[in-house]
CSV table of C-alpha atoms in Angstrom, one decimal:
chain,number,residue,atom,x,y,z
A,16,UNK,CA,3.2,-34.0,-14.3
A,17,UNK,CA,1.0,-32.3,-16.9
A,18,UNK,CA,1.0,-35.4,-19.0
A,19,UNK,CA,-0.1,-37.6,-16.0
A,20,UNK,CA,-2.9,-35.2,-15.3
A,21,UNK,CA,-4.0,-35.2,-18.9
A,22,UNK,CA,-3.9,-39.1,-18.9
A,23,UNK,CA,-6.1,-39.1,-15.7
A,24,UNK,CA,-8.5,-36.6,-17.2
A,25,UNK,CA,-8.8,-38.7,-20.4
A,26,UNK,CA,-9.4,-41.9,-18.4
A,27,UNK,CA,-12.0,-40.1,-16.2
A,28,UNK,CA,-13.7,-38.7,-19.4
A,29,UNK,CA,-13.7,-42.2,-21.0
A,30,UNK,CA,-15.3,-43.8,-17.9
A,31,UNK,CA,-17.9,-41.0,-17.7
A,32,UNK,CA,-18.7,-41.2,-21.4
A,33,UNK,CA,-19.1,-45.0,-21.1
A,34,UNK,CA,-21.3,-44.6,-18.1
A,35,UNK,CA,-23.5,-42.1,-19.9
A,36,UNK,CA,-23.6,-44.1,-23.2
A,37,UNK,CA,-24.3,-47.4,-21.4
A,38,UNK,CA,-27.1,-46.1,-19.3
A,39,UNK,CA,-28.8,-44.9,-22.5
A,40,UNK,CA,-28.5,-48.3,-24.1
A,41,UNK,CA,-30.0,-51.7,-23.3
A,42,UNK,CA,-28.5,-53.2,-20.1
A,43,UNK,CA,-28.2,-56.6,-22.0
A,44,UNK,CA,-25.7,-55.0,-24.4
A,45,UNK,CA,-24.1,-52.2,-22.5
A,46,UNK,CA,-22.7,-52.4,-19.0
A,47,UNK,CA,-21.9,-49.1,-17.3
A,48,UNK,CA,-19.0,-49.0,-14.7
A,49,UNK,CA,-21.6,-48.4,-12.0
A,50,UNK,CA,-23.0,-51.9,-12.5
A,51,UNK,CA,-19.7,-53.5,-13.6
A,52,UNK,CA,-18.1,-52.8,-10.2
A,53,UNK,CA,-20.9,-54.6,-8.2
A,54,UNK,CA,-20.6,-57.5,-10.6
A,55,UNK,CA,-16.9,-57.6,-10.1
A,56,UNK,CA,-17.4,-57.6,-6.3
A,57,UNK,CA,-19.9,-60.4,-6.5
A,58,UNK,CA,-17.5,-62.3,-8.7
A,59,UNK,CA,-14.6,-61.9,-6.3
A,60,UNK,CA,-16.8,-62.8,-3.3
A,61,UNK,CA,-17.7,-66.0,-5.2
A,62,UNK,CA,-21.4,-65.1,-5.2
A,63,UNK,CA,-21.9,-65.2,-9.0
A,64,UNK,CA,-19.5,-68.0,-9.8
A,65,UNK,CA,-18.8,-70.1,-6.6
A,66,UNK,CA,-16.3,-72.3,-8.5
A,67,UNK,CA,-14.3,-69.4,-9.9
A,68,UNK,CA,-11.0,-70.4,-8.1
A,69,UNK,CA,-10.9,-73.8,-9.8
A,70,UNK,CA,-11.5,-72.3,-13.2
A,71,UNK,CA,-8.9,-69.6,-12.7
A,72,UNK,CA,-6.4,-72.1,-11.4
A,73,UNK,CA,-7.1,-74.3,-14.4
A,74,UNK,CA,-6.4,-71.4,-16.8
A,75,UNK,CA,-3.2,-70.5,-15.0
A,76,UNK,CA,-2.0,-74.1,-15.0
A,77,UNK,CA,-2.7,-74.4,-18.7
A,78,UNK,CA,-0.7,-71.3,-19.4
A,79,UNK,CA,2.2,-72.4,-17.2
A,80,UNK,CA,2.4,-75.8,-18.9
A,81,UNK,CA,2.0,-74.3,-22.4
A,82,UNK,CA,4.7,-71.7,-21.7
A,83,UNK,CA,7.1,-74.2,-20.2
A,84,UNK,CA,6.8,-76.4,-23.3
A,85,UNK,CA,7.2,-73.5,-25.7
A,86,UNK,CA,10.3,-72.3,-23.8
A,87,UNK,CA,11.9,-75.7,-23.9
A,88,UNK,CA,11.1,-76.5,-27.6
A,89,UNK,CA,11.7,-72.9,-28.7
A,90,UNK,CA,15.2,-72.8,-27.2
A,91,UNK,CA,16.0,-76.3,-28.5
A,92,UNK,CA,14.8,-75.6,-32.1
A,93,UNK,CA,16.2,-72.1,-32.1
A,94,UNK,CA,19.7,-73.2,-31.1
A,95,UNK,CA,19.6,-76.2,-33.4
A,96,UNK,CA,18.7,-74.0,-36.4
A,97,UNK,CA,21.0,-71.2,-35.4
A,98,UNK,CA,24.2,-73.1,-34.5
A,99,UNK,CA,24.1,-75.6,-37.5
A,100,UNK,CA,24.2,-73.6,-40.7
A,101,UNK,CA,22.9,-76.2,-43.0
A,102,UNK,CA,20.0,-77.1,-40.7
A,103,UNK,CA,19.2,-73.5,-40.3
A,104,UNK,CA,19.2,-72.8,-44.0
A,105,UNK,CA,17.1,-75.8,-44.8
A,106,UNK,CA,14.5,-75.6,-42.1
A,107,UNK,CA,14.5,-71.9,-41.3
A,108,UNK,CA,12.5,-70.9,-44.4
A,109,UNK,CA,9.9,-73.7,-43.7
A,110,UNK,CA,9.5,-72.4,-40.2
A,111,UNK,CA,9.1,-68.8,-41.5
A,112,UNK,CA,6.5,-69.9,-44.0
A,113,UNK,CA,4.5,-71.6,-41.2
A,114,UNK,CA,4.7,-68.5,-39.1
A,115,UNK,CA,2.9,-66.6,-41.9
A,116,UNK,CA,-0.1,-68.8,-41.4
A,117,UNK,CA,-2.7,-67.3,-39.1
A,118,UNK,CA,-2.2,-69.5,-36.1
A,119,UNK,CA,-5.9,-70.2,-35.4
A,120,UNK,CA,-6.0,-72.3,-38.5
A,121,UNK,CA,-4.4,-75.1,-36.5
A,122,UNK,CA,-6.9,-74.9,-33.6
A,123,UNK,CA,-9.7,-77.1,-35.1
A,124,UNK,CA,-7.2,-79.9,-35.8
A,125,UNK,CA,-5.8,-79.6,-32.2
A,126,UNK,CA,-9.3,-79.7,-30.8
A,127,UNK,CA,-10.2,-82.8,-32.8
A,128,UNK,CA,-6.9,-84.5,-31.8
A,129,UNK,CA,-6.7,-83.4,-28.1
A,130,UNK,CA,-10.4,-83.0,-27.3
A,131,UNK,CA,-12.3,-80.3,-25.5
A,132,UNK,CA,-10.3,-80.5,-22.3
A,133,UNK,CA,-7.1,-78.8,-21.2
A,134,UNK,CA,-4.8,-80.6,-23.6
A,135,UNK,CA,-6.0,-78.7,-26.7
A,136,UNK,CA,-5.6,-75.4,-25.0
A,137,UNK,CA,-2.1,-76.3,-23.8
A,138,UNK,CA,-1.2,-77.4,-27.3
A,139,UNK,CA,-2.4,-74.2,-28.9
A,140,UNK,CA,-0.7,-72.0,-26.2
A,141,UNK,CA,2.5,-73.9,-26.9
A,142,UNK,CA,2.2,-73.5,-30.6
A,143,UNK,CA,1.7,-69.7,-30.3
A,144,UNK,CA,4.5,-69.2,-27.8
A,145,UNK,CA,7.0,-71.5,-29.6
A,146,UNK,CA,7.5,-69.3,-32.7
A,147,UNK,CA,8.6,-66.0,-31.1
A,148,UNK,CA,11.0,-67.8,-28.8
A,149,UNK,CA,12.6,-69.7,-31.7
A,150,UNK,CA,12.8,-66.6,-33.9
A,151,UNK,CA,14.3,-64.6,-31.0
A,152,UNK,CA,17.0,-67.3,-30.5
A,153,UNK,CA,17.8,-67.1,-34.2
A,154,UNK,CA,18.0,-63.3,-34.2
A,155,UNK,CA,20.1,-63.4,-31.1
A,156,UNK,CA,22.7,-65.8,-32.4
A,157,UNK,CA,23.0,-63.6,-35.5
A,158,UNK,CA,23.8,-60.7,-33.3
A,159,UNK,CA,26.7,-62.2,-31.5
A,160,UNK,CA,30.0,-61.0,-33.0
A,161,UNK,CA,31.6,-64.1,-34.6
A,162,UNK,CA,35.1,-62.7,-33.7
A,163,UNK,CA,34.3,-63.2,-30.0
A,164,UNK,CA,33.6,-66.9,-30.7
A,165,UNK,CA,36.9,-67.2,-32.7
A,166,UNK,CA,38.9,-65.6,-30.0
A,167,UNK,CA,37.4,-67.7,-27.3
A,168,UNK,CA,38.1,-70.8,-29.4
A,169,UNK,CA,41.7,-69.7,-30.0
A,170,UNK,CA,42.1,-69.4,-26.2
A,171,UNK,CA,41.0,-73.0,-26.0
A,172,UNK,CA,37.5,-72.6,-24.7
A,173,UNK,CA,35.3,-75.7,-25.0
A,174,UNK,CA,32.0,-75.6,-26.9
A,175,UNK,CA,30.0,-75.5,-23.7
A,176,UNK,CA,32.1,-72.7,-22.3
A,177,UNK,CA,31.7,-70.7,-25.5
A,178,UNK,CA,28.0,-71.3,-25.4
A,179,UNK,CA,27.6,-70.2,-21.8
A,180,UNK,CA,30.1,-67.4,-21.6
A,181,UNK,CA,30.1,-65.9,-25.1
A,182,UNK,CA,26.9,-66.8,-26.9
A,183,UNK,CA,24.3,-66.6,-24.2
A,184,UNK,CA,25.4,-63.3,-22.7
A,185,UNK,CA,25.8,-61.7,-26.1
A,186,UNK,CA,22.2,-62.6,-27.1
A,187,UNK,CA,20.6,-62.3,-23.7
A,188,UNK,CA,18.7,-59.1,-24.4
A,189,UNK,CA,17.0,-60.4,-27.6
A,190,UNK,CA,16.4,-63.7,-26.0
A,191,UNK,CA,14.6,-62.3,-23.0
A,192,UNK,CA,12.5,-60.1,-25.3
A,193,UNK,CA,11.5,-63.2,-27.2
A,194,UNK,CA,10.7,-65.0,-24.0
A,195,UNK,CA,8.4,-62.2,-23.0
A,196,UNK,CA,6.6,-62.1,-26.3
A,197,UNK,CA,6.3,-65.9,-26.1
A,198,UNK,CA,4.6,-65.6,-22.7
A,199,UNK,CA,2.1,-63.1,-24.0
A,200,UNK,CA,1.3,-65.3,-26.9
A,201,UNK,CA,1.0,-68.5,-24.8
A,202,UNK,CA,-1.5,-66.6,-22.7
A,203,UNK,CA,-3.5,-65.6,-25.7
A,204,UNK,CA,-3.4,-69.1,-27.2
A,205,UNK,CA,-4.8,-70.6,-24.0
A,206,UNK,CA,-7.6,-68.0,-23.7
A,207,UNK,CA,-8.5,-68.1,-27.4
A,208,UNK,CA,-8.7,-71.9,-27.1
A,209,UNK,CA,-10.9,-71.7,-24.1
A,210,UNK,CA,-13.3,-69.2,-25.7
A,211,UNK,CA,-13.6,-71.2,-28.9
A,212,UNK,CA,-14.7,-74.3,-27.0
A,213,UNK,CA,-14.1,-75.6,-23.5
A,214,UNK,CA,-15.8,-77.0,-20.5
A,215,UNK,CA,-13.7,-75.3,-17.9
A,216,UNK,CA,-11.4,-72.3,-17.4
A,217,UNK,CA,-11.9,-68.6,-17.6
A,218,UNK,CA,-12.8,-68.8,-21.3
A,219,UNK,CA,-15.6,-71.2,-20.5
A,220,UNK,CA,-17.0,-68.9,-17.7
A,221,UNK,CA,-16.8,-66.0,-20.1
A,222,UNK,CA,-18.8,-68.0,-22.7
A,223,UNK,CA,-21.3,-69.0,-20.1
A,224,UNK,CA,-21.9,-65.5,-18.9
A,225,UNK,CA,-22.2,-64.2,-22.5
A,226,UNK,CA,-24.4,-67.1,-23.6
A,227,UNK,CA,-26.9,-66.3,-20.8
A,228,UNK,CA,-26.7,-62.6,-21.5
A,229,UNK,CA,-25.3,-62.0,-18.0
A,230,UNK,CA,-23.4,-59.1,-19.5
A,231,UNK,CA,-22.4,-57.5,-16.2
A,232,UNK,CA,-20.9,-60.8,-15.1
A,233,UNK,CA,-19.2,-61.2,-18.5
A,234,UNK,CA,-17.5,-57.7,-18.1
A,235,UNK,CA,-16.4,-58.6,-14.5
A,236,UNK,CA,-14.9,-61.9,-15.8
A,237,UNK,CA,-13.1,-60.1,-18.6
A,238,UNK,CA,-11.7,-57.5,-16.1
A,239,UNK,CA,-10.5,-60.3,-13.8
A,240,UNK,CA,-8.8,-62.2,-16.7
A,241,UNK,CA,-7.2,-59.0,-17.9
A,242,UNK,CA,-5.8,-58.4,-14.4
A,243,UNK,CA,-4.2,-61.9,-14.4
A,244,UNK,CA,-2.7,-61.3,-17.9
A,245,UNK,CA,-1.4,-57.9,-16.8
A,246,UNK,CA,0.2,-59.4,-13.7
A,247,UNK,CA,2.0,-62.0,-15.8
A,248,UNK,CA,3.2,-59.3,-18.2
A,249,UNK,CA,4.5,-57.1,-15.3
A,250,UNK,CA,6.4,-60.0,-13.9
A,251,UNK,CA,7.9,-60.7,-17.3
A,252,UNK,CA,8.9,-57.0,-17.8
A,253,UNK,CA,10.6,-57.0,-14.4
A,254,UNK,CA,12.7,-60.0,-15.4
A,255,UNK,CA,13.4,-58.3,-18.7
A,256,UNK,CA,14.7,-55.2,-17.0
A,257,UNK,CA,16.9,-57.3,-14.8
A,258,UNK,CA,18.4,-59.1,-17.8
A,259,UNK,CA,18.9,-55.7,-19.4
A,260,UNK,CA,20.8,-54.4,-16.4
A,261,UNK,CA,22.9,-57.5,-16.3
A,262,UNK,CA,24.1,-57.2,-20.0
A,263,UNK,CA,25.0,-53.5,-19.7
B,26,UNK,CA,12.6,-66.1,-48.1
B,27,UNK,CA,15.6,-66.5,-50.3
B,28,UNK,CA,15.8,-69.4,-52.7
B,29,UNK,CA,18.5,-71.7,-51.4
B,30,UNK,CA,21.3,-73.5,-53.2
B,31,UNK,CA,20.4,-76.8,-54.9
B,32,UNK,CA,21.7,-78.7,-51.9
B,33,UNK,CA,19.5,-76.8,-49.5
B,34,UNK,CA,16.5,-77.3,-51.7
B,35,UNK,CA,17.3,-81.0,-52.0
B,36,UNK,CA,17.4,-81.3,-48.2
B,37,UNK,CA,14.1,-79.5,-47.9
B,38,UNK,CA,12.4,-81.6,-50.5
B,39,UNK,CA,13.8,-84.8,-49.1
B,40,UNK,CA,12.8,-84.1,-45.5
B,41,UNK,CA,9.3,-83.0,-46.4
B,42,UNK,CA,9.0,-86.2,-48.5
B,43,UNK,CA,10.3,-88.3,-45.7
B,44,UNK,CA,7.9,-86.7,-43.3
B,45,UNK,CA,5.0,-87.5,-45.6
B,46,UNK,CA,6.1,-91.1,-46.1
B,47,UNK,CA,6.6,-91.6,-42.4
B,48,UNK,CA,3.2,-90.2,-41.7
B,49,UNK,CA,1.6,-92.3,-44.3
B,50,UNK,CA,3.4,-95.4,-43.0
B,51,UNK,CA,2.4,-94.7,-39.4
B,52,UNK,CA,-1.2,-94.2,-40.4
B,53,UNK,CA,-1.3,-97.4,-42.5
B,54,UNK,CA,0.4,-99.5,-39.9
B,55,UNK,CA,-2.2,-98.3,-37.4
B,56,UNK,CA,0.2,-96.6,-35.1
B,57,UNK,CA,-1.9,-93.4,-35.2
B,58,UNK,CA,-5.7,-93.5,-35.1
B,59,UNK,CA,-7.0,-92.5,-38.6
B,60,UNK,CA,-10.0,-91.0,-36.9
B,61,UNK,CA,-7.7,-88.2,-35.5
B,62,UNK,CA,-4.7,-88.3,-37.8
B,63,UNK,CA,-5.6,-89.4,-41.3
B,64,UNK,CA,-3.0,-90.6,-43.8
B,65,UNK,CA,-1.8,-88.0,-46.3
B,66,UNK,CA,-3.3,-90.1,-49.1
B,67,UNK,CA,-6.7,-89.9,-47.4
B,68,UNK,CA,-6.3,-86.1,-47.0
B,69,UNK,CA,-5.4,-85.8,-50.7
B,70,UNK,CA,-8.5,-87.9,-51.7
B,71,UNK,CA,-10.8,-85.8,-49.6
B,72,UNK,CA,-9.6,-82.6,-51.4
B,73,UNK,CA,-11.8,-83.7,-54.4
B,74,UNK,CA,-15.0,-84.2,-52.3
B,75,UNK,CA,-14.8,-81.0,-50.4
B,76,UNK,CA,-13.1,-78.6,-52.9
B,77,UNK,CA,-16.4,-76.8,-53.7
B,78,UNK,CA,-17.3,-76.3,-50.1
B,79,UNK,CA,-13.8,-75.2,-49.1
B,80,UNK,CA,-13.2,-72.9,-52.0
B,81,UNK,CA,-16.5,-71.2,-51.4
B,82,UNK,CA,-15.7,-70.8,-47.7
B,83,UNK,CA,-12.2,-69.5,-48.5
B,84,UNK,CA,-13.6,-66.9,-51.0
B,85,UNK,CA,-16.1,-65.8,-48.3
B,86,UNK,CA,-13.4,-65.5,-45.7
B,87,UNK,CA,-11.0,-63.6,-48.0
B,88,UNK,CA,-13.7,-61.2,-49.0
B,89,UNK,CA,-14.4,-60.3,-45.4
B,90,UNK,CA,-10.7,-60.1,-44.7
B,91,UNK,CA,-10.2,-57.7,-47.6
B,92,UNK,CA,-12.8,-55.2,-46.2
B,93,UNK,CA,-11.4,-55.6,-42.7
B,94,UNK,CA,-7.9,-55.1,-44.0
B,95,UNK,CA,-8.7,-51.9,-45.9
B,96,UNK,CA,-10.4,-50.5,-42.7
B,97,UNK,CA,-7.5,-51.5,-40.5
B,98,UNK,CA,-4.8,-50.1,-42.8
B,99,UNK,CA,-6.6,-46.8,-43.6
B,100,UNK,CA,-7.6,-46.1,-40.0
B,101,UNK,CA,-4.4,-47.5,-38.6
B,102,UNK,CA,-2.1,-45.4,-40.8
B,103,UNK,CA,-4.3,-42.3,-40.2
B,104,UNK,CA,-4.3,-42.7,-36.4
B,105,UNK,CA,-0.6,-43.5,-36.4
B,106,UNK,CA,0.3,-40.4,-38.3
B,107,UNK,CA,-2.0,-38.2,-36.2
B,108,UNK,CA,-0.7,-39.6,-32.9
B,109,UNK,CA,2.9,-39.9,-34.0
B,110,UNK,CA,3.3,-36.4,-35.3
B,111,UNK,CA,1.8,-34.6,-32.2
B,112,UNK,CA,4.3,-35.0,-29.4
B,113,UNK,CA,2.0,-34.0,-26.6
B,114,UNK,CA,-0.8,-36.3,-27.9
B,115,UNK,CA,1.6,-39.2,-28.2
B,116,UNK,CA,2.8,-38.7,-24.6
B,117,UNK,CA,-0.7,-38.6,-23.2
B,118,UNK,CA,-2.0,-41.5,-25.3
B,119,UNK,CA,1.0,-43.8,-24.9
B,120,UNK,CA,-0.2,-45.9,-22.0
B,121,UNK,CA,-3.7,-46.2,-23.6
B,122,UNK,CA,-2.2,-47.4,-26.9
B,123,UNK,CA,0.1,-49.9,-25.2
B,124,UNK,CA,-2.8,-51.2,-23.1
B,125,UNK,CA,-5.3,-51.5,-26.0
B,126,UNK,CA,-2.6,-53.1,-28.2
B,127,UNK,CA,-1.6,-55.6,-25.5
B,128,UNK,CA,-5.0,-56.9,-24.3
B,129,UNK,CA,-6.1,-60.1,-26.0
B,130,UNK,CA,-8.9,-59.0,-28.4
B,131,UNK,CA,-10.6,-62.3,-28.0
B,132,UNK,CA,-12.0,-61.1,-24.6
B,133,UNK,CA,-14.2,-58.5,-26.4
B,134,UNK,CA,-15.3,-60.9,-29.1
B,135,UNK,CA,-18.4,-62.1,-27.2
B,136,UNK,CA,-19.5,-58.5,-26.8
B,137,UNK,CA,-18.9,-57.7,-30.5
B,138,UNK,CA,-21.1,-60.7,-31.4
B,139,UNK,CA,-23.8,-59.6,-28.9
B,140,UNK,CA,-23.8,-56.2,-30.6
B,141,UNK,CA,-23.5,-57.2,-34.3
B,142,UNK,CA,-25.0,-60.7,-34.3
B,143,UNK,CA,-23.8,-63.6,-36.3
B,144,UNK,CA,-22.4,-63.5,-39.8
B,145,UNK,CA,-20.4,-61.0,-41.8
B,146,UNK,CA,-20.5,-57.8,-39.7
B,147,UNK,CA,-18.8,-59.1,-36.5
B,148,UNK,CA,-16.1,-60.8,-38.7
B,149,UNK,CA,-15.3,-57.6,-40.5
B,150,UNK,CA,-15.4,-55.5,-37.3
B,151,UNK,CA,-13.3,-57.9,-35.3
B,152,UNK,CA,-10.8,-58.5,-38.2
B,153,UNK,CA,-10.4,-54.7,-38.6
B,154,UNK,CA,-9.9,-54.3,-34.8
B,155,UNK,CA,-7.3,-57.1,-34.8
B,156,UNK,CA,-5.4,-55.5,-37.6
B,157,UNK,CA,-5.8,-51.9,-36.6
B,158,UNK,CA,-3.6,-51.8,-33.5
B,159,UNK,CA,-0.4,-53.4,-34.9
B,160,UNK,CA,-0.6,-51.1,-37.9
B,161,UNK,CA,-1.1,-48.0,-35.8
B,162,UNK,CA,1.7,-48.9,-33.3
B,163,UNK,CA,4.2,-49.4,-36.1
B,164,UNK,CA,3.2,-46.2,-37.9
B,165,UNK,CA,3.4,-44.2,-34.6
B,166,UNK,CA,7.0,-45.5,-34.1
B,167,UNK,CA,7.9,-44.7,-37.8
B,168,UNK,CA,6.6,-41.1,-37.6
B,169,UNK,CA,8.5,-40.5,-34.4
B,170,UNK,CA,11.6,-41.8,-36.0
B,171,UNK,CA,11.5,-39.4,-39.0
B,172,UNK,CA,14.7,-37.4,-39.1
B,173,UNK,CA,14.0,-34.2,-37.2
B,174,UNK,CA,16.5,-32.2,-39.4
B,175,UNK,CA,14.5,-33.1,-42.5
B,176,UNK,CA,11.4,-31.5,-41.0
B,177,UNK,CA,13.3,-28.5,-39.7
B,178,UNK,CA,14.9,-27.9,-43.1
B,179,UNK,CA,11.5,-28.3,-44.9
B,180,UNK,CA,10.0,-25.8,-42.5
B,181,UNK,CA,12.9,-23.4,-42.9
B,182,UNK,CA,12.3,-23.5,-46.7
B,183,UNK,CA,8.7,-22.5,-46.0
B,184,UNK,CA,6.9,-25.8,-46.5
B,185,UNK,CA,3.3,-25.7,-45.5
B,186,UNK,CA,2.0,-28.4,-43.1
B,187,UNK,CA,0.3,-30.4,-45.9
B,188,UNK,CA,3.5,-30.2,-47.9
B,189,UNK,CA,5.5,-31.3,-44.9
B,190,UNK,CA,3.3,-34.5,-44.6
B,191,UNK,CA,3.1,-35.2,-48.3
B,192,UNK,CA,6.8,-34.6,-49.2
B,193,UNK,CA,8.7,-35.4,-46.0
B,194,UNK,CA,6.8,-37.5,-43.5
B,195,UNK,CA,4.9,-39.9,-45.8
B,196,UNK,CA,7.9,-40.9,-48.0
B,197,UNK,CA,10.0,-41.4,-44.9
B,198,UNK,CA,7.5,-43.8,-43.3
B,199,UNK,CA,6.8,-45.9,-46.5
B,200,UNK,CA,9.0,-48.9,-45.5
B,201,UNK,CA,7.4,-49.1,-42.1
B,202,UNK,CA,3.9,-48.8,-43.6
B,203,UNK,CA,4.6,-51.7,-45.9
B,204,UNK,CA,6.0,-53.8,-43.0
B,205,UNK,CA,2.8,-52.8,-41.1
B,206,UNK,CA,0.6,-53.8,-44.0
B,207,UNK,CA,2.3,-57.2,-44.2
B,208,UNK,CA,1.8,-57.9,-40.5
B,209,UNK,CA,-1.7,-56.4,-40.5
B,210,UNK,CA,-2.9,-58.8,-43.2
B,211,UNK,CA,-2.1,-61.8,-41.2
B,212,UNK,CA,-3.8,-60.2,-38.1
B,213,UNK,CA,-6.9,-59.4,-40.1
B,214,UNK,CA,-7.2,-62.9,-41.6
B,215,UNK,CA,-6.7,-64.3,-38.1
B,216,UNK,CA,-9.4,-62.1,-36.7
B,217,UNK,CA,-11.9,-63.1,-39.4
B,218,UNK,CA,-11.2,-66.8,-38.9
B,219,UNK,CA,-11.6,-66.6,-35.2
B,220,UNK,CA,-15.0,-64.9,-35.5
B,221,UNK,CA,-16.1,-67.5,-38.1
B,222,UNK,CA,-15.1,-70.3,-35.6
B,223,UNK,CA,-16.8,-68.5,-32.7
B,224,UNK,CA,-20.0,-67.3,-34.3
B,225,UNK,CA,-19.9,-68.0,-38.0
B,226,UNK,CA,-22.5,-69.2,-40.4
B,227,UNK,CA,-20.2,-69.1,-43.4
B,228,UNK,CA,-16.6,-68.9,-44.3
B,229,UNK,CA,-13.5,-71.1,-43.9
B,230,UNK,CA,-13.4,-70.8,-40.1
B,231,UNK,CA,-16.9,-72.0,-39.8
B,232,UNK,CA,-16.2,-74.8,-42.3
B,233,UNK,CA,-13.2,-75.9,-40.3
B,234,UNK,CA,-14.9,-75.9,-36.9
B,235,UNK,CA,-17.9,-77.8,-38.3
B,236,UNK,CA,-15.5,-80.4,-39.8
B,237,UNK,CA,-13.8,-80.7,-36.5
B,238,UNK,CA,-17.1,-81.1,-34.6
B,239,UNK,CA,-18.2,-83.8,-37.1
B,240,UNK,CA,-14.9,-85.7,-36.7
B,241,UNK,CA,-14.2,-85.5,-40.4
B,242,UNK,CA,-10.4,-85.4,-40.0
B,243,UNK,CA,-9.3,-85.9,-43.7
B,244,UNK,CA,-11.5,-83.0,-44.8
B,245,UNK,CA,-10.4,-80.9,-41.9
B,246,UNK,CA,-6.7,-81.5,-42.7
B,247,UNK,CA,-7.3,-80.7,-46.3
B,248,UNK,CA,-9.1,-77.4,-45.4
B,249,UNK,CA,-6.3,-76.5,-43.0
B,250,UNK,CA,-3.7,-77.1,-45.7
B,251,UNK,CA,-5.7,-75.0,-48.1
B,252,UNK,CA,-5.9,-72.0,-45.8
B,253,UNK,CA,-2.3,-72.3,-44.9
B,254,UNK,CA,-1.2,-72.4,-48.6
B,255,UNK,CA,-3.5,-69.4,-49.4
B,256,UNK,CA,-2.1,-67.3,-46.5
B,257,UNK,CA,1.5,-68.2,-47.3
B,258,UNK,CA,0.9,-67.3,-51.0
B,259,UNK,CA,-0.6,-63.9,-50.0
B,260,UNK,CA,2.3,-63.1,-47.7
B,261,UNK,CA,4.9,-64.1,-50.4
B,262,UNK,CA,3.1,-62.0,-52.9
B,263,UNK,CA,3.2,-59.0,-50.6
B,264,UNK,CA,6.9,-59.6,-50.0
B,265,UNK,CA,7.5,-59.7,-53.8
B,266,UNK,CA,5.6,-56.5,-54.2
B,267,UNK,CA,7.6,-55.0,-51.3
B,268,UNK,CA,10.9,-55.9,-53.0
B,269,UNK,CA,9.8,-54.4,-56.3
B,270,UNK,CA,8.7,-51.2,-54.6
B,271,UNK,CA,12.0,-50.8,-52.7
B,272,UNK,CA,14.0,-51.4,-55.8
B,273,UNK,CA,11.9,-48.7,-57.6
B,274,UNK,CA,12.5,-46.2,-54.8
């Protein structure tokens, strides 16, 4: 209770400090909450950007496709590397080395190859989401007690049964954690791609507002984008909690 | 990364070689458009023509990254120790830390560029911001995980607060700090590259995005390879250092 009050107090103090500091500075650079809120209202009422819904929808669609691809490929590669020892030992280190490269290095090549439209954003979101999912599968497989697999095999379980009844439940917690991280990174990938160069989507609108020094609109767009991201993360955390309860 | 057995290394070398040969073959046979996917031989040739440009850009980028990295690690560790060791502070700040850590920093990049202009300053600021949060979050966790009995015993023996930090807390969190430093480096480099692509006038990110905009694919692939090799080498060097440190401890 006391902590909650202190949090609220801190939040209020931060908002007030921002308001005070922003009013003292140039309105082109600093946006106080008192002008961010009207800008947000205008944005939501489609006054400042009448075609907002189509841009928002495009971003959400790019994220959905990128994430679906990274889940599919991440699970496939993760299980291939984790279940076949030689494959894992040969290609695991190569994958780990690629993971040490700052991901944005790949973006110019993707933009050259896929162009400025949605495909390059989907490709980048896919690339970012793919690694944590693959790595989570690998970590999860290592967690499963090998004796369980031996016992199941001794009782005549088929490979598919072992996979579904022993392996997946044993690693579910780690797997779901990786899926959640993958979603967060797919989202970041798509948005980074849009901000670095695009013709449509939330990133393009953000760049437009920033480029024209419509700073209040820029802040409103950022707040809206953050709300979408937060919603996706809340949904993912609910699923995670569900999986957690199931494994206990 | 552990060095594999000869058989594993053989598989790795053969598959990388096969991939290169296949790629070269596809490009020569015209199955992929060399405008977008140049053959490995063309990429290798372009290394010579752009080495000066690329190495200059890389040096510029790594210089900015170094400054951003020092800022991120020093501030991140300091904030992490401060927040982690005061229980009430940690409880109050927790949601703020999680929220700030979680939001995609790219959304504030346009504002940073508005404030600081083009060039070096926004790259350093954004790189440091990018690296700061992961370092801080790891250090907070590490400080919270320090064995309580160690602290109680040290207090019982009359350790002063500064002795407590220097002799108990700091040594206990060293492994986490090193892990945080490894992660922070990749984050800082990523941040600097993003700014250079978004609002750069120099540096590797700027070089790469100009090459992409000019459709100079061989040079772009060569530059991408160069940055990748550099960052893998830096991370491997940090790992080696880490291993040596842990053996010494």
